Amino acid sequence: MTQVDLQMPSGGQAVASPHAHGGNSVRRTMLQVQVALVPATLFGFWLYGWPAFFLWAGTILSCIAWEALSLRLAGSARVRPTLLDGSAVLTGWLLAMTLPPWAPWWVALVGGFIAIVIGKQVFGGIGQNVFNPAMVARVALLVSFPVSLTQWVTPMPLSAVAGPDFVDGLRIFLSDLPMPDAISSASLLGHVKTELSRGVDMAAALGGAHAPASSWLGVRPGSLGESSAGLILVGGLFMIGTGLIGWHLPLAMLAGLAIPAAIASSVDPTRYLGAAQHLLSGAAMLGAFFIVTDYVTSPNTRSGQLLFAFCVGLLTWVIRTYGGYPEGMAFAVLLMNAMTPVIDRFFKPRILGRDRRGKALDLPDSERG
Amino acid sequence: MDIGKFLRKLSGKDWGVHPDDHKRPAADARVRALPIPPRVHLMLSQHVGAPSRPVVLIGQKVLKGELIAAAQGNISAPLHASTSGVVSAIGEIAAPHPSGLSGMAITIDTDGEDKWIDCDPVADPFALSAEEIARRVADAGVVGLGGATFPSSVKLNLGRRSSIDTLIINGSECEPYLSCDERLMRDRTDDIVAGIRLMLISTGAKQARVGIEDNKPAAIAAMRAATSGHAEIEVVSVPARYPMGSDRQLIIELTGREVPADARAADVGVIVHNVGTAYAIQQAVCLGRPLVSRLMTLNGAAAAAPGNYEVVLGTLISELVAFTGGTRGEPAKLVMGGPMMGMRLPHMQIPVVKGTSGVLLLDGYEAADSEPDPCIRCGSCVKACPMGLLPLEMAARIRNDALTDAVDLGLKDCIACGCCAWVCPSRIPLVQYFVHAKGELSSQDRAKLRNDATRKLAQQRQERLEREAREKLEAAARRKAERAAQAAAAAEAKAQTKTASVTEGESA
Ligand code: SF4
Ligand code: SF4
């Protein structure tokens, strides 16, 4: 039997039907996701100033550069179309959203390398990777450079006089100076974790700037694009509305996180964070709408997706509550990414005219009598 | 979004796709008849089953409706002259096939008179017996006009034999661009209803349900009005989504019954016929007119005069295009049938056949050809597949030549509807994979059959040789035994003589 290269049928045209197309394309899909990211991203720029913008641009550029380099080295004939499909940009963008807003240039460079080269191209490029590239990079960075990756800045909006201007921003991005104490701060989850370990009780730990209301708004220390739950929700609803993603994945992930949180905090509110704090802090919202919904690394069927996303939520709660890392989402996603092929094997749609195991249905003799 | 659609989305039963239907303005244009072309080419194989066998000679004069090729075998259909004229050739011409294969056809030089044979109208068709109706349908060469082209009489007889309770009339016309069925339902409503009543008699079904997509309100209204006096016929408005007109999907929508895999619609008490077929059956039974012409849609952005045309079978597509004012720009794709399941044609010198529901001249924008990207596992194809398959996984297996794995995933259940390829953002020609794999499988099956046959022959030969050798040995043994017996007998005789002589001597 001959191996047919149907990826590129002779003459570039398929002879088989259909002869029309719905008009969707990889590029369009990626662009729409990027549009959905815009509100939260702009808010991040406003909140954390120019350094955040440089980090964002730097991470994206680094991803594009690494993608181009690996395609060139692999001798790909499709360097241009692959770069233009926008997937590297999206990976870089998503990674930047999860980074501390004042992270220096080498975080962008190394992060891009891990995401694109190790997270994606090693597996064979777009569509082949098992793990979410942005999460691979995020976790690898966090494990390797725990100090740099947990330097949160106190929000100082662009409008504020004290914030760094364009040149200062560039200097911060390029210089890797240790952050002055005055502007560094802990994220909510990190803060709670340390306070609890110091024996402070939950109500006291949650005082002041860490109230849930500020989480909806997002004026608080945190990653570049994770701060404003409300704006991420806006982007997420846009994607659901345009049919880009289903509602199943986000809802299941948030449920997986909220249900154990609600139960635990109602049992012992002094030791466990409530559902609202869990949902509104860290990468929960970003994860629910932009990370677990990643096409490549999530299961194909609706039931599989529900299970997958619920487990991500559940694991996030477990890691946040009992594990060493307050930001558990990335770990949870990677763990479940590894399970995706298994889930896909067990959750298949029912074929019409067959039962779940693939056996043809019985003829309805009795029914017609 | 209406509530039904929303609920379907929630429950995950949202199979299929919602392409722009592109039906208007073509569907609202008045039907025009194409003038008789100078020549018609009637393909001998324009139905499912054995090709028909020519019964005319070159040079013979024929009238419109005269039998020119007879059915052969159980599943076949006869062919009739589509207009009057002289048979000028019987031979190969370019057939409706994507790679421009040729096929046998009878060519008639038309005389322009379009003179009918004496038809045999029936005064009270509804008094005919079921068998008689089926016979007249068979004689008229009526086949499924929705595109399946299965001989209709075979289906009618099958229905009578397998206790059908519901006759489903497919007026969904879910393929975009096409509107010939809609036109027929609006213009020949009463004839279609008569055809449905005849089919009810012939199949023995108690009720008929006509499914029409809700994007054709005028057709629904006309059919409702015409069936108001017939309680046994119900016109149902079904949601417009592709492939609503596929048998299994329409049966579920109209009866709630799911046809088991590897079974036929008749096994769940249902039989499906197209509205065009109902019309052709009425013409055949009531008027005695064989199927010699059909209504077809010309559409697409490169068509100069989109609309529906009454065309005699065997007319070249180039004639239709020329009559309608040529093309608007160079068409990027020429398609016979609908854009989702139709057949791409290499050129226009191809005749209209019984199953030709339309011809599309698509411009570059509509044809939307572009190079495929790698699969991004977006799952759109899974959501769209009306059969519940995993197109991306099947394609991946086929790409790796793991055909048995693809079959395990349900390749044989694929109806080639094209939903998956239509939604795929990477524009992977998924249906091409499936068609290729099915072709590969059937040629493997054929090869296996051949191998089996060869092996059997070889085995027979071996057995024969062994038998012959055995027989030879046995014969030799027999001969040896005979010779031994003879020798023994001779020796005995000799001995006896000797003894006798001895005795004699003794006595002497
Ligand atoms: S896999 Fe087959 S049945 Fe399913 S959408 Fe594709 S062509 Fe249609
Ligand atoms: S629609 Fe195309 S890109 Fe998406 S999963 Fe299916 S084959 Fe892959």
mmCIF file of N, CA and C in Angstrom, chain A residues 1-4 6-9 12-26 29-30 78 81 126-128 243 246-248 295-296 298 300-302 340 344 348-354 360-365 367-368, chain B residues 9-10 12 163 249 252 258-263 267-268 333 335 339-342 344 362 366-369 371-378 383 387-390 393 399 409 413 418 421-422 424-427 429 431-433 436 440 444:
data_model
loop_
_atom_site.group_PDB
_atom_site.id
_atom_site.type_symbol
_atom_site.label_atom_id
_atom_site.label_comp_id
_atom_site.label_asym_id
_atom_site.label_seq_id
_atom_site.Cartn_x
_atom_site.Cartn_y
_atom_site.Cartn_z
ATOM 1 N N MET A 1 0.839 -1.185 0.000
ATOM 2 C CA MET A 1 0.000 0.000 0.000
ATOM 3 C C MET A 1 0.880 1.243 0.000
ATOM 4 N N THR A 2 0.492 2.228 -0.730
ATOM 5 C CA THR A 2 1.313 3.426 -0.796
ATOM 6 C C THR A 2 0.884 4.414 0.272
ATOM 7 N N GLN A 3 1.861 5.101 0.786
ATOM 8 C CA GLN A 3 1.579 6.128 1.787
ATOM 9 C C GLN A 3 1.128 7.375 1.050
ATOM 10 N N VAL A 4 -0.099 7.778 1.260
ATOM 11 C CA VAL A 4 -0.591 8.960 0.559
ATOM 12 C C VAL A 4 -0.398 10.181 1.419
ATOM 13 N N LEU A 6 -1.939 13.030 2.145
ATOM 14 C CA LEU A 6 -3.180 13.761 1.920
ATOM 15 C C LEU A 6 -3.144 15.147 2.546
ATOM 16 N N GLN A 7 -2.115 15.372 3.363
ATOM 17 C CA GLN A 7 -2.012 16.719 3.910
ATOM 18 C C GLN A 7 -1.965 17.729 2.779
ATOM 19 N N MET A 8 -1.291 17.378 1.750
ATOM 20 C CA MET A 8 -1.214 18.275 0.608
ATOM 21 C C MET A 8 -1.577 17.524 -0.663
ATOM 22 N N PRO A 9 -2.853 17.399 -0.925
ATOM 23 C CA PRO A 9 -3.268 16.637 -2.097
ATOM 24 C C PRO A 9 -2.691 17.283 -3.358
ATOM 25 N N GLY A 12 -2.811 20.884 -4.637
ATOM 26 C CA GLY A 12 -3.271 21.724 -3.547
ATOM 27 C C GLY A 12 -4.778 21.726 -3.386
ATOM 28 N N GLN A 13 -5.514 20.918 -4.165
ATOM 29 C CA GLN A 13 -6.961 20.944 -4.073
ATOM 30 C C GLN A 13 -7.483 19.551 -3.812
ATOM 31 N N ALA A 14 -8.471 19.490 -2.934
ATOM 32 C CA ALA A 14 -9.078 18.203 -2.673
ATOM 33 C C ALA A 14 -10.124 17.931 -3.742
ATOM 34 N N VAL A 15 -10.194 16.690 -4.220
ATOM 35 C CA VAL A 15 -11.240 16.373 -5.179
ATOM 36 C C VAL A 15 -12.508 15.949 -4.467
ATOM 37 N N ALA A 16 -12.342 15.395 -3.270
ATOM 38 C CA ALA A 16 -13.517 14.905 -2.561
ATOM 39 C C ALA A 16 -14.335 16.075 -2.037
ATOM 40 N N SER A 17 -15.622 15.804 -1.774
ATOM 41 C CA SER A 17 -16.476 16.806 -1.178
ATOM 42 C C SER A 17 -16.006 17.043 0.265
ATOM 43 N N PRO A 18 -16.441 18.034 0.967
ATOM 44 C CA PRO A 18 -17.283 19.115 0.474
ATOM 45 C C PRO A 18 -16.513 20.135 -0.370
ATOM 46 N N HIS A 19 -17.276 20.865 -1.151
ATOM 47 C CA HIS A 19 -16.654 21.841 -2.049
ATOM 48 C C HIS A 19 -16.785 23.254 -1.523
ATOM 49 N N ALA A 20 -17.265 23.359 -0.311
ATOM 50 C CA ALA A 20 -17.350 24.668 0.325
ATOM 51 C C ALA A 20 -16.782 24.515 1.731
ATOM 52 N N HIS A 21 -16.592 25.625 2.387
ATOM 53 C CA HIS A 21 -16.012 25.553 3.723
ATOM 54 C C HIS A 21 -16.657 26.594 4.619
ATOM 55 N N GLY A 22 -16.736 26.256 5.907
ATOM 56 C CA GLY A 22 -17.378 27.151 6.868
ATOM 57 C C GLY A 22 -16.640 28.454 7.079
ATOM 58 N N GLY A 23 -15.394 28.531 6.664
ATOM 59 C CA GLY A 23 -14.670 29.786 6.743
ATOM 60 C C GLY A 23 -13.778 29.917 7.960
ATOM 61 N N ASN A 24 -13.842 28.940 8.843
ATOM 62 C CA ASN A 24 -12.985 29.036 10.013
ATOM 63 C C ASN A 24 -11.553 28.680 9.630
ATOM 64 N N SER A 25 -10.605 29.232 10.364
ATOM 65 C CA SER A 25 -9.212 28.865 10.106
ATOM 66 C C SER A 25 -8.448 28.915 11.412
ATOM 67 N N VAL A 26 -7.303 28.273 11.422
ATOM 68 C CA VAL A 26 -6.485 28.256 12.628
ATOM 69 C C VAL A 26 -6.150 29.687 13.024
ATOM 70 N N THR A 29 -9.065 31.465 14.566
ATOM 71 C CA THR A 29 -9.311 30.959 15.906
ATOM 72 C C THR A 29 -8.335 31.579 16.903
ATOM 73 N N MET A 30 -7.053 31.552 16.537
ATOM 74 C CA MET A 30 -6.035 32.094 17.441
ATOM 75 C C MET A 30 -6.260 33.585 17.665
ATOM 76 N N ARG A 78 7.181 24.901 5.928
ATOM 77 C CA ARG A 78 6.060 25.797 6.189
ATOM 78 C C ARG A 78 6.381 26.785 7.304
ATOM 79 N N PRO A 81 3.812 30.093 6.954
ATOM 80 C CA PRO A 81 2.419 29.843 7.367
ATOM 81 C C PRO A 81 2.288 29.454 8.827
ATOM 82 N N ILE A 126 2.693 22.093 16.339
ATOM 83 C CA ILE A 126 1.312 22.416 16.712
ATOM 84 C C ILE A 126 0.415 21.183 16.617
ATOM 85 N N GLY A 127 -0.381 20.994 17.627
ATOM 86 C CA GLY A 127 -1.337 19.886 17.605
ATOM 87 C C GLY A 127 -0.791 18.586 18.147
ATOM 88 N N GLN A 128 0.528 18.497 18.331
ATOM 89 C CA GLN A 128 1.129 17.229 18.741
ATOM 90 C C GLN A 128 1.493 17.198 20.222
ATOM 91 N N GLY A 243 -18.697 30.781 20.094
ATOM 92 C CA GLY A 243 -18.611 29.345 19.824
ATOM 93 C C GLY A 243 -17.188 28.823 19.781
ATOM 94 N N GLY A 246 -16.593 25.771 24.475
ATOM 95 C CA GLY A 246 -17.881 25.423 25.066
ATOM 96 C C GLY A 246 -17.923 25.943 26.494
ATOM 97 N N TRP A 247 -19.093 25.913 27.090
ATOM 98 C CA TRP A 247 -19.184 26.368 28.477
ATOM 99 C C TRP A 247 -18.772 25.256 29.429
ATOM 100 N N HIS A 248 -18.670 24.015 28.889
ATOM 101 C CA HIS A 248 -18.432 22.866 29.758
ATOM 102 C C HIS A 248 -17.121 22.962 30.515
ATOM 103 N N TYR A 295 -7.274 23.583 22.985
ATOM 104 C CA TYR A 295 -7.777 22.492 22.148
ATOM 105 C C TYR A 295 -6.898 21.254 22.214
ATOM 106 N N VAL A 296 -5.595 21.518 22.043
ATOM 107 C CA VAL A 296 -4.694 20.394 21.822
ATOM 108 C C VAL A 296 -4.613 19.476 23.031
ATOM 109 N N SER A 298 -6.675 19.158 25.724
ATOM 110 C CA SER A 298 -7.862 18.739 26.469
ATOM 111 C C SER A 298 -8.576 17.647 25.669
ATOM 112 N N ASN A 300 -11.416 15.295 23.659
ATOM 113 C CA ASN A 300 -12.207 15.646 22.483
ATOM 114 C C ASN A 300 -13.701 15.672 22.715
ATOM 115 N N THR A 301 -14.150 14.847 23.661
ATOM 116 C CA THR A 301 -15.593 14.719 23.792
ATOM 117 C C THR A 301 -16.076 15.512 24.996
ATOM 118 N N ARG A 302 -17.335 15.838 24.976
ATOM 119 C CA ARG A 302 -17.890 16.680 26.006
ATOM 120 C C ARG A 302 -17.771 16.027 27.386
ATOM 121 N N THR A 340 -5.043 13.196 29.562
ATOM 122 C CA THR A 340 -5.950 13.417 28.429
ATOM 123 C C THR A 340 -6.021 12.242 27.455
ATOM 124 N N ASP A 344 -9.409 10.324 26.637
ATOM 125 C CA ASP A 344 -9.911 10.220 25.264
ATOM 126 C C ASP A 344 -10.164 8.774 24.862
ATOM 127 N N LYS A 348 -15.637 8.120 24.401
ATOM 128 C CA LYS A 348 -15.856 8.319 22.977
ATOM 129 C C LYS A 348 -17.327 8.599 22.770
ATOM 130 N N PRO A 349 -17.663 9.380 21.759
ATOM 131 C CA PRO A 349 -19.084 9.606 21.521
ATOM 132 C C PRO A 349 -19.752 8.299 21.093
ATOM 133 N N ARG A 350 -21.049 8.201 21.340
ATOM 134 C CA ARG A 350 -21.775 7.012 20.891
ATOM 135 C C ARG A 350 -22.039 7.152 19.399
ATOM 136 N N ILE A 351 -21.678 6.127 18.653
ATOM 137 C CA ILE A 351 -21.917 6.161 17.212
ATOM 138 C C ILE A 351 -23.393 5.894 16.964
ATOM 139 N N LEU A 352 -23.982 6.651 16.074
ATOM 140 C CA LEU A 352 -25.406 6.490 15.777
ATOM 141 C C LEU A 352 -25.662 5.060 15.291
ATOM 142 N N GLY A 353 -26.678 4.440 15.871
ATOM 143 C CA GLY A 353 -27.000 3.073 15.458
ATOM 144 C C GLY A 353 -26.196 2.025 16.215
ATOM 145 N N ARG A 354 -25.362 2.468 17.144
ATOM 146 C CA ARG A 354 -24.566 1.527 17.934
ATOM 147 C C ARG A 354 -24.685 1.881 19.408
ATOM 148 N N ALA A 360 -23.729 -2.949 17.197
ATOM 149 C CA ALA A 360 -24.928 -2.458 16.526
ATOM 150 C C ALA A 360 -26.134 -2.634 17.439
ATOM 151 N N LEU A 361 -27.033 -1.654 17.402
ATOM 152 C CA LEU A 361 -28.241 -1.753 18.223
ATOM 153 C C LEU A 361 -29.074 -2.941 17.764
ATOM 154 N N ASP A 362 -29.919 -3.441 18.682
ATOM 155 C CA ASP A 362 -30.810 -4.543 18.312
ATOM 156 C C ASP A 362 -31.952 -4.001 17.465
ATOM 157 N N LEU A 363 -32.493 -4.869 16.638
ATOM 158 C CA LEU A 363 -33.654 -4.464 15.857
ATOM 159 C C LEU A 363 -34.867 -4.421 16.775
ATOM 160 N N PRO A 364 -35.684 -3.394 16.614
ATOM 161 C CA PRO A 364 -36.793 -3.214 17.554
ATOM 162 C C PRO A 364 -38.007 -4.073 17.198
ATOM 163 N N ASP A 365 -37.818 -5.382 17.136
ATOM 164 C CA ASP A 365 -38.921 -6.254 16.725
ATOM 165 C C ASP A 365 -40.096 -6.171 17.695
ATOM 166 N N GLU A 367 -40.956 -3.942 19.751
ATOM 167 C CA GLU A 367 -41.642 -2.664 19.809
ATOM 168 C C GLU A 367 -42.762 -2.583 18.763
ATOM 169 N N ARG A 368 -42.486 -3.170 17.591
ATOM 170 C CA ARG A 368 -43.486 -3.057 16.542
ATOM 171 C C ARG A 368 -44.484 -4.209 16.582
ATOM 172 N N LYS B 9 -28.226 22.583 22.197
ATOM 173 C CA LYS B 9 -26.840 22.902 22.505
ATOM 174 C C LYS B 9 -26.478 22.371 23.892
ATOM 175 N N LEU B 10 -27.384 22.607 24.848
ATOM 176 C CA LEU B 10 -27.133 22.169 26.214
ATOM 177 C C LEU B 10 -26.981 20.663 26.287
ATOM 178 N N GLY B 12 -26.102 18.647 24.065
ATOM 179 C CA GLY B 12 -25.044 18.061 23.259
ATOM 180 C C GLY B 12 -25.551 17.330 22.045
ATOM 181 N N SER B 163 -43.255 -5.093 6.181
ATOM 182 C CA SER B 163 -44.200 -4.449 7.101
ATOM 183 C C SER B 163 -43.756 -3.052 7.544
ATOM 184 N N GLN B 249 -30.780 10.526 9.941
ATOM 185 C CA GLN B 249 -31.082 11.730 10.711
ATOM 186 C C GLN B 249 -32.547 12.106 10.561
ATOM 187 N N ILE B 252 -34.851 9.807 12.558
ATOM 188 C CA ILE B 252 -34.883 10.143 13.985
ATOM 189 C C ILE B 252 -35.751 11.372 14.212
ATOM 190 N N GLU B 258 -34.208 5.050 15.806
ATOM 191 C CA GLU B 258 -32.801 5.047 15.410
ATOM 192 C C GLU B 258 -32.522 3.757 14.646
ATOM 193 N N VAL B 259 -32.080 3.889 13.433
ATOM 194 C CA VAL B 259 -31.799 2.705 12.627
ATOM 195 C C VAL B 259 -30.492 2.093 13.119
ATOM 196 N N PRO B 260 -30.503 0.822 13.535
ATOM 197 C CA PRO B 260 -29.257 0.213 14.007
ATOM 198 C C PRO B 260 -28.194 0.192 12.909
ATOM 199 N N ALA B 261 -26.943 0.220 13.321
ATOM 200 C CA ALA B 261 -25.858 0.129 12.349
ATOM 201 C C ALA B 261 -26.020 -1.178 11.580
ATOM 202 N N ASP B 262 -25.616 -1.198 10.356
ATOM 203 C CA ASP B 262 -25.697 -2.376 9.494
ATOM 204 C C ASP B 262 -27.138 -2.807 9.202
ATOM 205 N N ALA B 263 -28.137 -2.002 9.585
ATOM 206 C CA ALA B 263 -29.525 -2.368 9.267
ATOM 207 C C ALA B 263 -30.082 -1.351 8.276
ATOM 208 N N ASP B 267 -35.979 -1.988 8.418
ATOM 209 C CA ASP B 267 -35.924 -2.816 9.614
ATOM 210 C C ASP B 267 -36.574 -2.144 10.818
ATOM 211 N N VAL B 268 -36.713 -0.812 10.778
ATOM 212 C CA VAL B 268 -37.441 -0.166 11.869
ATOM 213 C C VAL B 268 -38.814 0.309 11.390
ATOM 214 N N LYS B 333 -14.771 26.183 -9.410
ATOM 215 C CA LYS B 333 -15.130 24.776 -9.252
ATOM 216 C C LYS B 333 -16.445 24.525 -9.942
ATOM 217 N N VAL B 335 -19.432 21.808 -9.907
ATOM 218 C CA VAL B 335 -19.897 20.729 -9.052
ATOM 219 C C VAL B 335 -21.253 20.228 -9.533
ATOM 220 N N PRO B 339 -22.935 21.430 -2.656
ATOM 221 C CA PRO B 339 -21.537 21.678 -2.287
ATOM 222 C C PRO B 339 -21.024 20.719 -1.211
ATOM 223 N N MET B 340 -21.914 20.123 -0.428
ATOM 224 C CA MET B 340 -21.450 19.284 0.672
ATOM 225 C C MET B 340 -21.130 17.857 0.224
ATOM 226 N N MET B 341 -21.965 17.308 -0.642
ATOM 227 C CA MET B 341 -21.749 15.919 -1.041
ATOM 228 C C MET B 341 -21.688 15.745 -2.543
ATOM 229 N N GLY B 342 -21.764 16.851 -3.272
ATOM 230 C CA GLY B 342 -21.771 16.746 -4.723
ATOM 231 C C GLY B 342 -20.439 16.271 -5.259
ATOM 232 N N ARG B 344 -17.292 16.831 -7.897
ATOM 233 C CA ARG B 344 -16.580 17.834 -8.674
ATOM 234 C C ARG B 344 -16.371 17.321 -10.083
ATOM 235 N N LEU B 362 -19.070 27.505 -8.851
ATOM 236 C CA LEU B 362 -18.616 28.234 -7.670
ATOM 237 C C LEU B 362 -17.444 29.135 -8.024
ATOM 238 N N GLU B 366 -16.318 31.154 -2.942
ATOM 239 C CA GLU B 366 -17.191 30.087 -2.445
ATOM 240 C C GLU B 366 -16.456 28.765 -2.338
ATOM 241 N N ALA B 367 -15.582 28.507 -3.319
ATOM 242 C CA ALA B 367 -14.908 27.216 -3.351
ATOM 243 C C ALA B 367 -13.961 27.066 -2.168
ATOM 244 N N ALA B 368 -13.447 28.210 -1.692
ATOM 245 C CA ALA B 368 -12.657 28.227 -0.455
ATOM 246 C C ALA B 368 -11.565 27.173 -0.437
ATOM 247 N N ASP B 369 -10.841 27.073 -1.520
ATOM 248 C CA ASP B 369 -9.719 26.137 -1.541
ATOM 249 C C ASP B 369 -8.542 26.760 -0.825
ATOM 250 N N GLU B 371 -4.654 25.562 1.421
ATOM 251 C CA GLU B 371 -3.813 24.463 1.858
ATOM 252 C C GLU B 371 -4.144 24.052 3.284
ATOM 253 N N PRO B 372 -4.159 22.759 3.548
ATOM 254 C CA PRO B 372 -4.453 22.330 4.916
ATOM 255 C C PRO B 372 -3.326 22.651 5.886
ATOM 256 N N ASP B 373 -3.693 22.954 7.125
ATOM 257 C CA ASP B 373 -2.745 23.106 8.215
ATOM 258 C C ASP B 373 -2.786 21.820 9.032
ATOM 259 N N PRO B 374 -1.840 21.666 9.957
ATOM 260 C CA PRO B 374 -1.935 20.478 10.824
ATOM 261 C C PRO B 374 -3.163 20.553 11.727
ATOM 262 N N CYS B 375 -3.636 19.394 12.152
ATOM 263 C CA CYS B 375 -4.790 19.330 13.058
ATOM 264 C C CYS B 375 -4.431 19.959 14.391
ATOM 265 N N ILE B 376 -5.289 20.844 14.886
ATOM 266 C CA ILE B 376 -5.031 21.450 16.189
ATOM 267 C C ILE B 376 -5.904 20.822 17.278
ATOM 268 N N ARG B 377 -6.512 19.706 16.966
ATOM 269 C CA ARG B 377 -7.344 18.949 17.911
ATOM 270 C C ARG B 377 -8.425 19.800 18.540
ATOM 271 N N CYS B 378 -9.024 20.660 17.725
ATOM 272 C CA CYS B 378 -10.002 21.585 18.291
ATOM 273 C C CYS B 378 -11.304 20.887 18.620
ATOM 274 N N LYS B 383 -17.748 17.532 17.226
ATOM 275 C CA LYS B 383 -19.034 18.122 17.552
ATOM 276 C C LYS B 383 -19.954 18.098 16.337
ATOM 277 N N MET B 387 -22.883 11.409 12.929
ATOM 278 C CA MET B 387 -22.877 9.983 13.219
ATOM 279 C C MET B 387 -22.182 9.671 14.539
ATOM 280 N N GLY B 388 -21.664 10.687 15.217
ATOM 281 C CA GLY B 388 -20.994 10.433 16.491
ATOM 282 C C GLY B 388 -19.616 9.816 16.318
ATOM 283 N N LEU B 389 -18.930 10.191 15.264
ATOM 284 C CA LEU B 389 -17.592 9.629 15.031
ATOM 285 C C LEU B 389 -16.519 10.612 15.502
ATOM 286 N N LEU B 390 -15.269 10.153 15.443
ATOM 287 C CA LEU B 390 -14.119 10.982 15.806
ATOM 288 C C LEU B 390 -13.282 11.213 14.552
ATOM 289 N N GLU B 393 -9.455 11.479 14.796
ATOM 290 C CA GLU B 393 -8.744 10.251 15.130
ATOM 291 C C GLU B 393 -8.711 9.300 13.932
ATOM 292 N N ARG B 399 -3.794 8.260 8.086
ATOM 293 C CA ARG B 399 -2.517 8.831 7.672
ATOM 294 C C ARG B 399 -1.371 7.876 7.993
ATOM 295 N N LEU B 409 -12.720 2.582 14.832
ATOM 296 C CA LEU B 409 -13.256 3.861 15.284
ATOM 297 C C LEU B 409 -14.567 4.209 14.589
ATOM 298 N N ASP B 413 -19.147 3.542 9.414
ATOM 299 C CA ASP B 413 -20.397 4.232 9.710
ATOM 300 C C ASP B 413 -20.431 5.630 9.118
ATOM 301 N N GLY B 418 -19.561 15.270 5.074
ATOM 302 C CA GLY B 418 -18.682 16.423 4.884
ATOM 303 C C GLY B 418 -18.762 17.480 5.973
ATOM 304 N N ALA B 421 -15.212 18.141 7.552
ATOM 305 C CA ALA B 421 -14.279 18.921 6.741
ATOM 306 C C ALA B 421 -14.759 20.364 6.606
ATOM 307 N N TRP B 422 -16.075 20.546 6.638
ATOM 308 C CA TRP B 422 -16.625 21.888 6.473
ATOM 309 C C TRP B 422 -16.267 22.788 7.650
ATOM 310 N N CYS B 424 -13.692 22.198 9.842
ATOM 311 C CA CYS B 424 -12.292 22.088 10.272
ATOM 312 C C CYS B 424 -11.524 23.385 10.024
ATOM 313 N N PRO B 425 -11.015 24.022 11.096
ATOM 314 C CA PRO B 425 -10.278 25.265 10.893
ATOM 315 C C PRO B 425 -8.974 25.037 10.145
ATOM 316 N N SER B 426 -8.445 23.822 10.246
ATOM 317 C CA SER B 426 -7.201 23.538 9.541
ATOM 318 C C SER B 426 -7.464 23.116 8.098
ATOM 319 N N ARG B 427 -8.710 23.057 7.741
ATOM 320 C CA ARG B 427 -9.116 22.710 6.376
ATOM 321 C C ARG B 427 -8.493 21.407 5.909
ATOM 322 N N PRO B 429 -8.682 17.873 4.439
ATOM 323 C CA PRO B 429 -9.690 17.216 3.588
ATOM 324 C C PRO B 429 -10.101 15.877 4.185
ATOM 325 N N VAL B 431 -12.890 14.174 4.455
ATOM 326 C CA VAL B 431 -13.692 13.227 3.680
ATOM 327 C C VAL B 431 -12.816 12.517 2.655
ATOM 328 N N GLN B 432 -11.845 13.268 2.142
ATOM 329 C CA GLN B 432 -10.923 12.648 1.192
ATOM 330 C C GLN B 432 -10.203 11.459 1.838
ATOM 331 N N TYR B 433 -9.780 11.642 3.090
ATOM 332 C CA TYR B 433 -9.160 10.532 3.805
ATOM 333 C C TYR B 433 -10.111 9.342 3.868
ATOM 334 N N HIS B 436 -10.798 7.708 0.543
ATOM 335 C CA HIS B 436 -9.602 6.958 0.159
ATOM 336 C C HIS B 436 -9.523 5.651 0.935
ATOM 337 N N GLU B 440 -9.609 1.859 -0.342
ATOM 338 C CA GLU B 440 -8.498 0.954 -0.051
ATOM 339 C C GLU B 440 -9.025 -0.340 0.568
ATOM 340 N N GLN B 444 -8.888 -4.068 -0.837
ATOM 341 C CA GLN B 444 -8.293 -5.156 -0.048
ATOM 342 C C GLN B 444 -9.240 -6.351 0.014
#
